[in-house]
Each structure stands twice: as C-alpha cells, then as structure tokens.
PDB file of C-alpha atoms in Angstrom:
ATOM      1  CA  LYS N  29       4.916 -20.652 -12.225  1.00 83.00           C
ATOM      2  CA  ASN N  30       3.747 -17.228 -11.383  1.00 91.00           C
ATOM      3  CA  GLN N  31       5.956 -14.490 -12.389  1.00 91.00           C
ATOM      4  CA  VAL N  32       5.911 -10.437 -12.223  1.00 91.00           C
ATOM      5  CA  LEU N  33       6.197  -8.913 -15.618  1.00 90.00           C
ATOM      6  CA  ASN N  34       7.339  -5.506 -16.017  1.00 88.00           C
ATOM      7  CA  LEU N  35       4.678  -2.979 -18.422  1.00 83.00           C
ATOM      8  CA  GLY N  36       6.370  -0.055 -19.698  1.00 83.00           C
ATOM      9  CA  ARG N  37       9.015   1.663 -21.621  1.00 82.00           C
ATOM     10  CA  GLN N  38      12.750   0.791 -20.691  1.00 81.00           C
ATOM     11  CA  ALA N  39      14.278   3.700 -22.431  1.00 81.00           C
ATOM     12  CA  PRO N  40      14.401   6.532 -22.562  1.00 83.00           C
ATOM     13  CA  GLU N  41      14.183   7.000 -18.646  1.00 86.00           C
ATOM     14  CA  VAL N  42      11.909   9.773 -17.389  1.00 86.00           C
ATOM     15  CA  SER N  43      12.053  11.805 -14.037  1.00 86.00           C
ATOM     16  CA  MET N  44       8.891  12.457 -12.188  1.00 87.00           C
ATOM     17  CA  SER N  45       9.444  16.211 -13.226  1.00 91.00           C
ATOM     18  CA  GLU N  46       9.135  15.343 -16.926  1.00 92.00           C
ATOM     19  CA  VAL N  47       5.810  13.827 -16.051  1.00 93.00           C
ATOM     20  CA  GLY N  48       4.381  16.228 -14.437  1.00 95.00           C
ATOM     21  CA  GLU N  49       5.667  18.748 -16.499  1.00 96.00           C
ATOM     22  CA  ALA N  50       4.193  16.624 -19.726  1.00 96.00           C
ATOM     23  CA  VAL N  51       0.813  16.231 -17.808  1.00 97.00           C
ATOM     24  CA  LEU N  52       0.616  20.322 -17.122  1.00 97.00           C
ATOM     25  CA  SER N  53       1.334  20.485 -21.027  1.00 96.00           C
ATOM     26  CA  ILE N  54      -1.405  18.099 -22.228  1.00 96.00           C
ATOM     27  CA  VAL N  55      -4.355  19.383 -19.595  1.00 94.00           C
ATOM     28  CA  LYS N  56      -2.981  23.309 -20.521  1.00 94.00           C
ATOM     29  CA  LYS N  57      -2.763  24.089 -16.952  1.00 95.00           C
ATOM     30  CA  SER N  58       0.265  25.598 -15.296  1.00 96.00           C
ATOM     31  CA  ALA N  59       1.654  24.970 -11.852  1.00 96.00           C
ATOM     32  CA  PRO N  60       4.300  25.045 -10.020  1.00 96.00           C
ATOM     33  CA  LEU N  61       6.205  21.439  -9.659  1.00 95.00           C
ATOM     34  CA  LYS N  62       7.906  20.921  -6.155  1.00 94.00           C
ATOM     35  CA  GLU N  63      10.544  17.900  -6.128  1.00 88.00           C
ATOM     36  CA  LEU N  64      10.554  16.174  -2.886  1.00 89.00           C
ATOM     37  CA  GLU N  65      12.982  14.030  -1.071  1.00 89.00           C
ATOM     38  CA  ALA N  66      12.457  10.315  -2.017  1.00 86.00           C
ATOM     39  CA  GLN N  67      10.596   8.374   0.727  1.00 90.00           C
ATOM     40  CA  PRO N  68      11.793   4.767   1.666  1.00 93.00           C
ATOM     41  CA  GLY N  69      11.482   2.120  -0.513  1.00 90.00           C
ATOM     42  CA  SER N  70      10.810   4.795  -3.486  1.00 86.00           C
ATOM     43  CA  PRO N  71      12.881   3.362  -6.549  1.00 81.00           C
ATOM     44  CA  SER N  72      15.843   5.414  -7.415  1.00 79.00           C
ATOM     45  CA  ARG N  73      15.246   5.008 -11.523  1.00 79.00           C
ATOM     46  CA  ARG N  74      11.812   4.473 -12.894  1.00 77.00           C
ATOM     47  CA  ALA N  75      13.036   2.297 -16.287  1.00 82.00           C
ATOM     48  CA  PRO N  76      11.609  -1.041 -15.632  1.00 85.00           C
ATOM     49  CA  ASP N  77      14.027  -3.834 -17.060  1.00 88.00           C
ATOM     50  CA  MET N  78      11.582  -5.300 -19.844  1.00 89.00           C
ATOM     51  CA  SER N  79      13.613  -8.507 -20.728  1.00 91.00           C
ATOM     52  CA  LEU N  80      11.425 -10.928 -19.222  1.00 92.00           C
ATOM     53  CA  THR N  81       8.240  -9.488 -20.659  1.00 91.00           C
ATOM     54  CA  ASP N  82       9.719  -9.089 -24.205  1.00 91.00           C
ATOM     55  CA  ARG N  83      11.010 -12.763 -23.777  1.00 92.00           C
ATOM     56  CA  LEU N  84       7.744 -14.415 -22.502  1.00 92.00           C
ATOM     57  CA  VAL N  85       4.986 -12.290 -24.504  1.00 91.00           C
ATOM     58  CA  GLY N  86       7.165 -10.213 -26.906  1.00 88.00           C
ATOM     59  CA  PHE N  87       5.573  -7.051 -25.358  1.00 79.00           C
ATOM     60  CA  SER N  88       7.073  -3.741 -26.717  1.00 80.00           C
ATOM     61  CA  ALA N  89       5.687  -0.236 -25.851  1.00 81.00           C
ATOM     62  CA  GLN N  90       4.279   1.202 -28.725  1.00 87.00           C
ATOM     63  CA  THR N  91       2.890   4.327 -27.119  1.00 89.00           C
ATOM     64  CA  THR N  92       5.013   7.665 -25.872  1.00 89.00           C
ATOM     65  CA  LEU N  93       4.683   8.814 -22.411  1.00 90.00           C
ATOM     66  CA  ALA N  94       2.840  12.035 -24.193  1.00 93.00           C
ATOM     67  CA  GLN N  95       0.547   9.663 -26.199  1.00 95.00           C
ATOM     68  CA  GLY N  96      -0.278   7.887 -23.228  1.00 94.00           C
ATOM     69  CA  ILE N  97      -0.963  10.950 -21.017  1.00 96.00           C
ATOM     70  CA  GLN N  98      -3.098  12.655 -23.699  1.00 97.00           C
ATOM     71  CA  LYS N  99      -4.847   9.098 -24.244  1.00 97.00           C
ATOM     72  CA  THR N 100      -5.879   8.466 -20.215  1.00 96.00           C
ATOM     73  CA  TYR N 101      -6.676  12.412 -19.962  1.00 95.00           C
ATOM     74  CA  ASP N 102      -9.059  11.964 -23.322  1.00 95.00           C
ATOM     75  CA  TRP N 103     -10.591   9.327 -21.794  1.00 94.00           C
ATOM     76  CA  TYR N 104     -11.245  10.729 -18.417  1.00 92.00           C
ATOM     77  CA  GLN N 105     -12.566  13.949 -20.422  1.00 91.00           C
ATOM     78  CA  THR N 106     -15.020  11.596 -22.085  1.00 91.00           C
ATOM     79  CA  HIS N 107     -16.073   8.857 -19.285  1.00 88.00           C
ATOM     80  CA  TYR N 108     -15.763  10.905 -16.185  1.00 84.00           C
ATOM     81  CA  PHE N 109     -15.606  14.381 -16.133  1.00 78.00           C
ATOM     82  CA  SER N 110     -18.346  14.903 -19.058  1.00 75.00           C
ATOM     83  CA  LYS N 111     -20.824  12.982 -16.529  1.00 71.00           C
ATOM     84  CA  GLY N 112     -20.453  16.013 -13.657  1.00 62.00           C
ATOM     85  CA  LEU N 113     -18.746  13.193 -11.381  1.00 53.00           C
TER      86      LEU N 113
END
C-alpha cells in the first residue's frame, strides 16, 4: 500500500531562524531576518518523525544542515548562476 515517508533529520530540531542564519553564513551575505507569525496550517515543529522511514528502508540522514545548504548552494553556483540564468 502507498505510504508517505519523511526524509530529514529528526534531531536536532532547527528553527527557521537558524536555517536563515545558516544560509546567510554560507552565501556570505548579511540581511535582516524577520520572524513572522505562523500561518494557518503551518507546522508548529519542524522535526520529522523518521521511525517509519527508518523501519522500511533503513534511511538515516548523514548530512548536516550546513552541509546540505552548502551542497545546494554549490550546485546552483555550478549549474544555474554560472550560465547567466
């Protein structure tokens, strides 16, 4: 049967402010971060339950948040920005 599997890292839980700060650090930019009120339907926590994914496929995140942002930034630098898009 069809099941939804979460992909991510269950811990440590990371706030959106921490994600924003990590992105700014990696791209070597400075910008004010403004925390907004949560919108209806927005999750109150961003820490996926990985138990089903782990049980079915043995997935366990090996990449830290900073590593993932850096890899994504590098990919865009190589495949998108360098082509003048």
